[in-house]
Coordinates of C-alpha atoms in Angstrom, one line a residue:
Chain A
M127 CA -123.2 141.8 115.8
S128 CA -125.1 144.6 113.9
I129 CA -127.6 142.3 112.7
H130 CA -130.2 142.3 115.2
P131 CA -131.5 145.8 114.9
L132 CA -131.7 145.6 111.3
R133 CA -133.7 142.6 111.4
G134 CA -136.3 144.3 113.3
A135 CA -136.7 146.9 110.7
L136 CA -136.9 144.1 107.9
L137 CA -139.5 142.1 109.7
G138 CA -142.3 144.2 109.1
G139 CA -145.9 143.1 108.8
S140 CA -145.8 143.1 104.9
A141 CA -142.6 141.2 104.9
L142 CA -144.0 138.7 107.0
A143 CA -147.2 138.4 105.0
A144 CA -145.3 137.7 101.8
T145 CA -143.1 134.9 103.3
T146 CA -146.0 133.0 104.3
L147 CA -147.4 132.7 101.0
A148 CA -144.5 130.4 100.2
A149 CA -145.4 130.2 96.5
P150 CA -142.6 129.6 94.0
A151 CA -140.5 132.5 92.7
F152 CA -142.2 132.9 89.5
A153 CA -145.7 133.0 90.8
Q154 CA -145.0 135.9 92.7
S155 CA -144.4 139.5 91.1
Q156 CA -141.1 139.5 89.5
T157 CA -138.7 142.0 90.7
A158 CA -138.9 145.3 88.8
S159 CA -136.3 146.0 86.3
G160 CA -134.0 148.7 87.3
T161 CA -134.1 147.6 90.8
T162 CA -130.5 147.7 92.3
V163 CA -130.1 144.8 94.6
N164 CA -127.4 145.7 97.4
N165 CA -125.6 142.9 99.3
Q166 CA -123.7 143.7 102.6
A167 CA -122.2 141.2 105.0
S168 CA -120.8 141.9 108.5
V169 CA -118.6 140.0 110.7
S170 CA -117.8 140.1 114.4
Y171 CA -114.7 138.5 115.8
D172 CA -112.6 138.6 119.1
V173 CA -109.0 139.9 119.1
G174 CA -107.1 140.0 122.1
G175 CA -110.2 139.6 124.2
S176 CA -112.2 142.3 122.7
T177 CA -115.2 141.9 120.5
Q178 CA -115.3 144.0 117.4
S179 CA -117.6 143.8 114.7
V180 CA -117.4 145.5 111.0
S181 CA -119.6 145.7 108.0
S182 CA -118.5 145.0 104.5
N183 CA -118.9 147.3 101.2
V184 CA -122.2 147.0 99.2
A185 CA -122.1 144.7 96.2
S186 CA -124.9 146.0 93.9
F187 CA -126.3 145.0 90.6
V188 CA -129.2 146.4 88.6
V189 CA -132.0 144.1 87.6
D190 CA -132.3 143.8 83.9
K191 CA -135.3 143.6 81.8
K192 CA -136.9 140.2 81.1
V193 CA -139.2 140.7 78.4
N194 CA -142.1 138.1 78.3
L195 CA -145.8 138.1 77.4
A196 CA -148.6 135.7 76.7
V197 CA -151.3 136.0 74.3
A198 CA -154.4 133.7 74.7
E199 CA -157.7 133.3 72.6
V200 CA -160.6 133.7 75.0
G201 CA -163.6 131.6 75.1
G202 CA -161.9 128.4 73.4
A203 CA -164.3 128.7 70.6
V204 CA -164.2 130.2 67.2
T205 CA -166.6 133.2 66.6
Q206 CA -170.1 132.3 65.0
T207 CA -170.7 134.8 62.2
A208 CA -172.9 135.3 59.1
I209 CA -172.0 136.3 55.4
G210 CA -171.9 140.0 54.9
A211 CA -171.9 140.5 58.7
T212 CA -170.0 143.9 59.8
A213 CA -167.5 144.3 62.9
Q214 CA -167.4 141.0 64.0
V215 CA -165.4 140.3 67.0
T216 CA -162.7 137.8 68.1
T217 CA -161.2 138.3 71.6
F218 CA -157.9 137.7 72.9
T219 CA -156.0 138.6 76.3
V220 CA -152.5 140.1 76.4
T221 CA -150.9 139.7 79.6
N222 CA -147.5 141.4 80.3
L223 CA -144.9 138.9 82.3
T224 CA -142.0 141.3 81.9
N225 CA -140.6 142.7 85.0
A226 CA -141.2 146.4 83.8
T227 CA -144.4 148.3 82.3
Q228 CA -144.3 147.8 78.6
D229 CA -146.3 149.0 75.6
F230 CA -147.5 146.4 73.3
R231 CA -147.9 146.7 69.5
L232 CA -150.8 144.7 68.2
D233 CA -150.5 143.2 64.8
P234 CA -153.4 141.2 63.6
D235 CA -153.2 139.2 60.4
Q236 CA -155.0 136.6 58.4
Q237 CA -154.0 133.3 58.3
S238 CA -154.6 130.5 55.5
V239 CA -153.2 127.7 57.6
S240 CA -155.4 124.9 58.8
I241 CA -155.7 124.6 62.5
P242 CA -157.6 121.3 63.7
L243 CA -159.7 123.2 66.4
L244 CA -160.3 126.0 64.2
G245 CA -161.2 124.4 60.9
S246 CA -159.9 124.8 57.3
D247 CA -159.5 128.6 56.5
N248 CA -161.2 129.6 53.1
F249 CA -161.7 133.2 53.2
N250 CA -160.3 136.1 54.3
V251 CA -161.8 138.9 56.4
T252 CA -161.9 142.6 55.4
N253 CA -161.4 145.8 57.0
M254 CA -159.5 144.0 60.0
H255 CA -158.6 146.2 63.0
A256 CA -157.3 145.3 66.4
Y257 CA -158.5 147.2 69.4
V258 CA -157.9 147.4 73.0
D259 CA -160.6 146.9 75.6
S260 CA -160.2 150.5 76.8
N261 CA -163.3 150.4 79.4
G262 CA -162.3 146.7 80.4
N263 CA -165.5 145.2 80.2
G264 CA -164.9 142.3 78.3
T265 CA -167.0 143.4 75.3
Y266 CA -166.2 145.1 72.1
D267 CA -167.8 148.7 72.3
A268 CA -167.6 150.4 68.8
G269 CA -166.5 154.0 69.3
I270 CA -165.1 153.4 72.9
D271 CA -162.6 150.6 72.5
T272 CA -160.6 152.6 70.0
A273 CA -156.8 152.3 71.1
T274 CA -154.9 150.2 68.6
Y275 CA -151.8 149.6 71.0
I276 CA -151.6 148.7 74.5
D277 CA -150.2 151.4 76.5
E278 CA -148.2 151.3 79.6
L279 CA -149.3 147.7 80.6
A280 CA -147.8 146.8 84.2
P281 CA -146.1 143.5 84.9
D282 CA -148.5 141.0 85.5
A283 CA -151.6 142.8 84.3
S284 CA -153.9 141.8 81.5
V285 CA -155.7 143.5 79.2
T286 CA -158.4 142.2 76.7
V287 CA -158.0 142.9 72.7
F288 CA -160.4 142.4 70.1
I289 CA -160.0 141.8 66.5
V290 CA -162.8 143.4 64.6
A291 CA -163.4 142.6 60.8
D292 CA -166.1 142.3 58.5
I293 CA -167.2 139.1 56.7
P294 CA -167.5 139.4 52.7
N295 CA -170.6 138.8 51.0
T296 CA -169.2 135.6 49.1
P297 CA -171.6 132.4 48.8
G298 CA -169.6 129.3 50.2
I299 CA -167.2 130.6 52.5
D300 CA -167.2 129.1 56.2
T301 CA -164.1 129.7 58.0
A302 CA -161.4 132.5 58.2
I303 CA -158.6 132.3 60.6
V304 CA -157.1 135.1 62.0
S305 CA -154.2 135.8 64.5
L306 CA -153.1 138.3 66.8
N307 CA -149.3 138.9 67.0
V308 CA -148.3 140.9 69.9
V309 CA -145.1 142.6 69.7
A310 CA -143.4 144.1 73.2
A311 CA -142.6 148.1 72.8
T312 CA -140.7 150.3 75.2
G313 CA -143.0 151.7 77.6
G314 CA -142.4 154.7 79.8
T315 CA -144.2 157.3 77.7
G316 CA -147.9 157.3 78.3
G317 CA -150.4 158.2 75.3
A318 CA -147.7 157.2 72.8
L319 CA -146.4 153.7 71.3
G320 CA -143.1 153.1 72.3
A321 CA -140.6 151.6 69.5
D322 CA -140.5 147.8 69.4
L323 CA -138.1 146.7 72.0
I324 CA -134.5 145.2 70.8
A325 CA -132.8 142.6 72.7
S326 CA -129.3 143.8 73.9
S327 CA -126.7 142.3 72.2
T328 CA -125.0 139.1 74.0
L329 CA -121.4 140.4 72.1
V330 CA -121.6 143.4 74.1
P331 CA -120.4 143.4 77.7
D332 CA -123.0 144.3 80.3
S333 CA -122.5 146.4 82.8
A334 CA -123.7 145.9 86.4
G335 CA -125.5 149.3 86.4
T336 CA -127.5 149.4 83.3
V337 CA -130.6 147.7 82.5
E338 CA -130.2 145.4 79.6
I339 CA -133.2 143.9 77.4
V340 CA -133.3 140.1 77.5
F341 CA -136.0 138.6 75.5
A342 CA -137.5 135.5 77.5
D343 CA -140.6 134.5 75.7
G344 CA -141.6 131.3 74.7
S345 CA -142.3 129.6 71.1
G346 CA -145.6 129.0 69.5
A347 CA -147.2 128.4 66.4
L348 CA -145.5 130.8 63.9
D349 CA -143.9 132.4 66.6
L350 CA -140.1 132.1 67.5
A351 CA -138.6 131.9 71.1
R352 CA -137.1 134.9 72.7
N353 CA -138.0 137.4 69.9
G354 CA -140.2 139.6 72.2
Q355 CA -143.3 138.7 70.5
A356 CA -146.2 136.3 70.8
R357 CA -149.3 135.2 68.9
A358 CA -152.7 133.4 69.2
F359 CA -155.0 132.3 66.9
D360 CA -158.9 132.6 66.4
A361 CA -161.4 132.2 63.5
Y362 CA -164.5 133.1 62.4
H363 CA -167.1 130.6 61.3
I364 CA -170.0 130.7 59.2
S365 CA -172.2 127.7 60.3
T366 CA -175.7 129.4 59.1
A367 CA -177.7 129.1 56.1
V368 CA -178.2 132.2 54.0
V369 CA -181.2 131.8 52.1
T370 CA -182.5 134.3 49.6
L371 CA -185.8 134.5 47.5
G372 CA -186.4 135.7 44.3
K373 CA -189.5 135.9 42.1
T374 CA -190.0 136.2 38.5
S375 CA -192.8 135.9 36.3
R376 CA -193.3 135.2 32.5
V377 CA -196.3 135.0 30.1
I378 CA -197.0 131.5 29.0
S379 CA -199.7 132.0 26.4
D380 CA -202.6 134.4 25.4
P381 CA -205.7 133.6 23.8
I382 CA -204.7 135.6 20.6
N383 CA -201.0 134.6 20.1
F384 CA -201.1 131.1 22.0
L385 CA -197.4 130.4 22.9
A386 CA -195.7 132.2 20.0
N387 CA -194.7 135.6 21.7
P388 CA -197.6 136.0 24.0
H389 CA -198.3 139.1 25.8
A390 CA -199.8 140.0 29.2
I391 CA -203.4 140.5 27.9
P392 CA -206.6 139.3 29.7
G393 CA -207.2 135.5 29.5
A394 CA -203.3 135.2 29.0
T395 CA -201.3 132.7 31.2
I396 CA -198.7 133.8 33.6
E397 CA -196.2 131.7 35.3
Y398 CA -194.8 132.7 38.6
C399 CA -191.5 131.4 39.8
M400 CA -190.0 131.9 43.1
T401 CA -186.6 131.0 43.5
I402 CA -184.8 129.8 46.7
N403 CA -180.9 130.3 46.8
N404 CA -178.6 129.1 49.8
A405 CA -175.4 130.9 49.9
G406 CA -174.2 128.6 52.7
P407 CA -172.3 127.2 54.4
G408 CA -175.0 125.6 56.5
T409 CA -178.1 123.6 55.1
A410 CA -181.4 125.1 55.5
T411 CA -184.3 122.8 56.2
N412 CA -188.1 122.6 56.1
L413 CA -188.4 125.6 54.0
T414 CA -191.9 126.7 53.2
V415 CA -192.7 129.2 50.4
T416 CA -195.9 131.5 50.2
D417 CA -197.2 133.7 48.0
N418 CA -200.6 135.1 47.5
V419 CA -202.2 135.0 44.0
P420 CA -202.0 138.8 42.6
A421 CA -205.3 140.7 42.5
N422 CA -207.0 140.5 38.9
T423 CA -205.7 137.1 38.1
T424 CA -207.2 133.7 38.8
F425 CA -204.9 130.6 40.1
V426 CA -204.9 127.7 37.5
P427 CA -205.9 124.8 39.3
G428 CA -203.1 122.0 39.4
S429 CA -200.2 124.3 38.1
I430 CA -197.9 124.1 41.2
Q431 CA -194.4 122.6 40.7
V432 CA -191.6 122.3 43.1
G433 CA -188.1 121.1 42.5
T434 CA -184.6 122.4 41.4
S435 CA -184.1 125.8 39.9
A436 CA -183.5 125.7 36.1
G437 CA -182.2 129.0 36.1
G438 CA -182.2 131.2 33.2
G439 CA -185.6 131.4 31.2
G440 CA -187.4 128.2 32.9
C441 CA -188.1 127.4 36.3
I442 CA -188.3 124.1 37.5
L443 CA -185.4 121.9 36.5
V444 CA -186.4 118.6 38.1
G445 CA -189.4 118.8 40.2
T446 CA -192.8 117.4 41.1
S447 CA -196.2 118.3 40.3
E448 CA -198.6 119.3 43.5
D449 CA -202.3 119.1 43.9
D450 CA -204.0 122.0 45.1
N451 CA -204.9 120.4 48.6
N452 CA -202.4 120.0 51.1
T453 CA -202.7 116.2 51.7
G454 CA -202.2 113.0 49.8
A455 CA -199.1 111.4 48.5
D456 CA -197.9 114.5 46.6
E457 CA -197.2 116.3 50.0
T458 CA -194.9 113.3 50.9
D459 CA -193.1 113.0 48.0
L460 CA -189.8 115.0 47.7
Y461 CA -191.5 118.5 48.0
G462 CA -195.0 119.6 48.7
G463 CA -197.4 122.3 47.3
S464 CA -200.9 123.4 47.9
F465 CA -203.3 126.4 47.3
D466 CA -205.8 127.4 49.9
G467 CA -208.0 130.0 47.7
T468 CA -205.6 132.9 48.4
T469 CA -202.2 131.9 49.0
V470 CA -200.0 129.2 47.2
R471 CA -197.7 127.2 49.4
G472 CA -194.6 125.1 48.3
T473 CA -192.4 123.2 50.7
I474 CA -188.9 121.9 50.3
P475 CA -187.2 119.5 52.9
S476 CA -183.8 121.0 52.8
V477 CA -181.4 123.1 50.5
A478 CA -178.0 122.5 50.5
P479 CA -175.0 125.1 50.7
L480 CA -175.0 126.9 47.1
G481 CA -178.4 124.8 46.0
A482 CA -180.9 126.5 44.1
Y483 CA -184.6 125.5 44.2
A484 CA -188.0 127.0 43.0
V485 CA -191.7 127.0 43.2
A486 CA -193.8 127.6 40.5
F487 CA -197.6 128.4 39.8
R488 CA -199.7 129.7 36.9
V489 CA -202.4 132.2 37.1
T490 CA -204.6 133.8 34.2
I491 CA -205.3 137.4 33.8
N492 CA -208.9 138.4 34.6
Chain B
M217 CA -140.2 150.1 101.5
R218 CA -138.2 147.1 102.9
H219 CA -135.3 148.1 100.6
A220 CA -134.9 151.7 101.7
L221 CA -135.4 150.4 105.5
L222 CA -132.4 148.0 104.8
L223 CA -130.1 150.6 103.7
G224 CA -131.0 153.2 106.3
S225 CA -130.2 150.7 108.8
L226 CA -127.2 149.4 107.4
L227 CA -125.6 153.0 107.0
L228 CA -126.7 153.6 110.5
T229 CA -124.7 150.7 111.9
T230 CA -121.9 151.5 109.6
A231 CA -121.6 154.8 110.9
T232 CA -121.9 153.4 114.8
A233 CA -119.4 150.9 114.1
A234 CA -117.0 153.3 112.4
V235 CA -117.1 155.5 115.8
A236 CA -116.9 152.8 118.4
A237 CA -114.3 150.3 116.6
P238 CA -112.2 152.4 114.3
S239 CA -110.5 150.3 111.7
G240 CA -110.1 147.0 113.3
P241 CA -107.5 144.5 112.1
V242 CA -110.3 142.3 110.1
N243 CA -112.0 143.6 107.1
I244 CA -114.8 142.1 105.2
T245 CA -115.8 142.4 101.6
T246 CA -118.5 141.1 99.4
T247 CA -118.8 140.4 95.7
V248 CA -121.6 139.4 93.5
L249 CA -121.3 137.0 90.5
A250 CA -123.5 135.7 88.0
E251 CA -124.1 132.2 87.4
T252 CA -124.0 131.4 83.5
R253 CA -124.7 128.3 82.3
A254 CA -123.2 126.7 78.9
E255 CA -123.3 123.2 77.1
A256 CA -119.9 121.5 77.3
A257 CA -118.8 119.3 74.4
N258 CA -119.7 116.2 76.6
G259 CA -123.3 117.0 76.8
T260 CA -123.1 118.4 80.4
T261 CA -123.9 121.7 81.5
Q262 CA -121.0 123.7 82.9
V263 CA -121.8 126.6 85.4
R264 CA -119.4 129.5 85.3
L265 CA -119.3 132.2 87.6
V266 CA -119.0 135.5 85.8
P267 CA -119.2 139.1 86.9
V268 CA -122.7 140.0 87.4
R269 CA -124.4 140.8 83.9
R270 CA -127.9 140.3 82.4
V271 CA -129.4 139.2 85.5
V272 CA -133.3 138.9 85.2
P273 CA -135.6 137.4 87.3
G274 CA -135.2 133.7 87.7
D275 CA -131.5 133.9 87.3
H276 CA -129.0 132.8 90.2
V277 CA -126.1 134.8 91.5
V278 CA -123.2 133.9 94.1
Y279 CA -122.5 136.0 96.8
Q280 CA -118.8 135.8 98.1
I281 CA -117.8 137.0 101.5
K282 CA -114.0 137.3 102.2
V283 CA -112.9 138.0 105.9
T284 CA -109.3 139.0 106.0
N285 CA -107.1 139.6 109.2
S286 CA -104.6 142.0 108.5
G287 CA -103.4 142.3 112.2
A288 CA -101.0 140.7 114.3
K289 CA -103.1 138.4 116.3
P290 CA -105.4 135.6 115.3
A291 CA -109.2 136.7 115.2
S292 CA -111.3 134.1 116.9
G293 CA -115.0 133.4 117.4
V294 CA -115.6 135.1 113.9
V295 CA -119.3 135.3 113.1
I296 CA -120.1 136.3 109.6
A297 CA -123.8 137.5 108.9
N298 CA -125.5 138.5 105.7
P299 CA -129.1 139.5 105.2
V300 CA -130.5 138.2 102.0
P301 CA -130.8 141.4 99.8
A302 CA -134.5 142.2 98.9
G303 CA -135.6 140.7 95.9
M304 CA -133.3 137.8 96.5
Q305 CA -134.1 134.4 97.6
Y306 CA -131.9 132.2 99.4
A307 CA -130.7 129.2 97.2
G308 CA -128.1 127.1 99.4
P309 CA -124.4 127.3 100.1
A310 CA -122.2 127.7 96.8
A311 CA -119.7 125.3 95.7
N312 CA -116.8 125.0 98.1
S313 CA -118.4 127.0 100.9
P314 CA -119.7 125.5 104.1
A315 CA -123.1 125.6 104.6
P316 CA -124.3 128.4 106.6
E317 CA -126.8 128.6 109.2
V318 CA -130.1 130.3 108.4
S319 CA -132.8 132.3 109.9
V320 CA -136.3 133.1 109.0
D321 CA -136.7 135.6 111.8
G322 CA -133.2 137.1 112.4
K323 CA -133.1 136.1 115.9
S324 CA -132.7 131.9 115.8
F325 CA -130.4 130.3 113.5
G326 CA -130.3 126.6 112.5
Q327 CA -130.4 124.2 109.7
L328 CA -133.3 125.0 107.3
A329 CA -135.0 121.6 108.0
S330 CA -135.2 122.2 111.7
L331 CA -137.1 125.7 111.1
R332 CA -140.6 126.5 111.3
I333 CA -142.8 129.1 110.1
A334 CA -146.0 130.6 112.0
T335 CA -149.2 130.5 109.6
A336 CA -152.0 132.8 109.7
D337 CA -154.1 130.1 111.2
G338 CA -152.0 129.6 114.3
R339 CA -150.4 126.6 113.3
A340 CA -146.5 126.3 111.8
R341 CA -145.0 124.7 108.7
P342 CA -141.6 123.7 107.7
A343 CA -139.9 126.9 106.6
T344 CA -138.6 126.9 102.9
A345 CA -135.5 128.6 101.1
A346 CA -138.1 131.4 100.3
D347 CA -138.4 132.1 103.8
V348 CA -134.8 132.8 104.6
R349 CA -133.9 136.1 105.9
V350 CA -130.4 135.9 106.9
V351 CA -127.6 133.5 106.7
R352 CA -124.7 133.3 109.2
W353 CA -121.2 131.5 109.3
R354 CA -119.6 130.8 112.9
L355 CA -116.1 129.7 112.1
A356 CA -114.8 127.0 114.2
Q357 CA -111.0 127.8 113.7
P358 CA -109.7 131.3 114.1
V359 CA -108.6 133.3 111.3
P360 CA -104.9 133.5 111.7
A361 CA -102.9 137.1 111.5
G362 CA -102.6 137.8 107.8
G363 CA -104.8 134.8 107.0
A364 CA -108.3 134.7 105.2
Q365 CA -111.6 132.9 104.9
Q366 CA -114.2 132.9 102.3
V367 CA -117.8 131.8 102.3
A368 CA -120.4 132.2 99.6
F369 CA -123.9 131.6 99.1
R370 CA -126.3 131.4 96.0
A371 CA -129.6 133.7 95.8
L372 CA -132.2 133.6 93.3
L373 CA -133.4 136.8 91.7
K374 CA -137.2 136.9 92.5

């Protein structure tokens, strides 16, 4: 028997350590593609009283390439953002489950589907790119994480990928669903993205001595099984209110022309109108608008009005008149307002998305 | 590393055997076949053995080992041994083959259920198929002159 000396060589410390893990075959690192697996048997026998032994030929095959990958969204939650924000990041991980080192092409795209966990898509981000976390810190670093493809990812290794995009400045938008599609590409050449892998045709007979490409990836949403690609979804969500404040003034009357084409002359009455707009999608609550009475003017007592904005030439569409103190029933009706001698204050309990409210007061020119 | 050691040892032992016992009457050959699964018309899954092709991690192969006696006398006490190749995991006897004895250390052989593996904490656990290092058949009957005997085992590519 020729086995015993051979066994001694095989049973190195590392081999024993590997066997004591007793994990399922798939949990261990897969045999690398291109590995030649050799088998050789031996036989011992007695003929005519003498013992002899002989070894067999070596039966070999080459391990083919089993292409598989996993793409996962990180954090399990949508990315909170705001209208008009730039370089907003969603995060994914890409894991190479192939038994070979591979490149991976990144193909970020926008989705118009509605995904229960992510919400209903109602806008598209702009200036979208996918970048690899080159420095491996899990955080997008502009100017550092600039690689747009995954280069030479080892078997079982993972890398973080970011989708970076801008949020358009459009009132009323709240959710944009994006996805990262990852395509297995040929590895072996560092610093360059290889061509997309193509599965070896099953119509062509395999030879035991060449490495064939076999796609083994599973299916997912918008992703076919065994296509060498995988996809994961994430979303940008705008939940904050985006409140903007505007201010206009108009002459109401003057002592000479009264209401007909009044001019801003001493003694004229001016109405200041401060408009509050919420571009959404969140509701703004407990708003307080303050404005100092301009120099060389005198506040007109009892002139504060607060309510919904009329837009156009007027100021208040539906509102309440407020007295000048900050107590009383007029403060606890829908809106509130007061004047403390220098500053006009208006309060509005809430402004819904796309709502417009206004605070008006009048002064006379000294 | 393990692989290189295996090959080196085999070459060495082969050379030694060739010098000590030139061209004995018994020859041994091994072939490797891949298992492919196909759905049969009646809904069952048929496993066919084909020349090895498209073997990727997770696939099964069958190693067939054939001993032929070309001599004029029967060969008795025939023992066929096959180390499980690097990268492969023993997965039981193949169909129509007697079950081999297995070894997890290359020294003691027995049925898999009777073997144990020492663990790092000084205890022992039952051996599993993943622990098998060598399979071995001891043929009870001599291989007659001009006769042949075939055995086979399944293995999983890790």
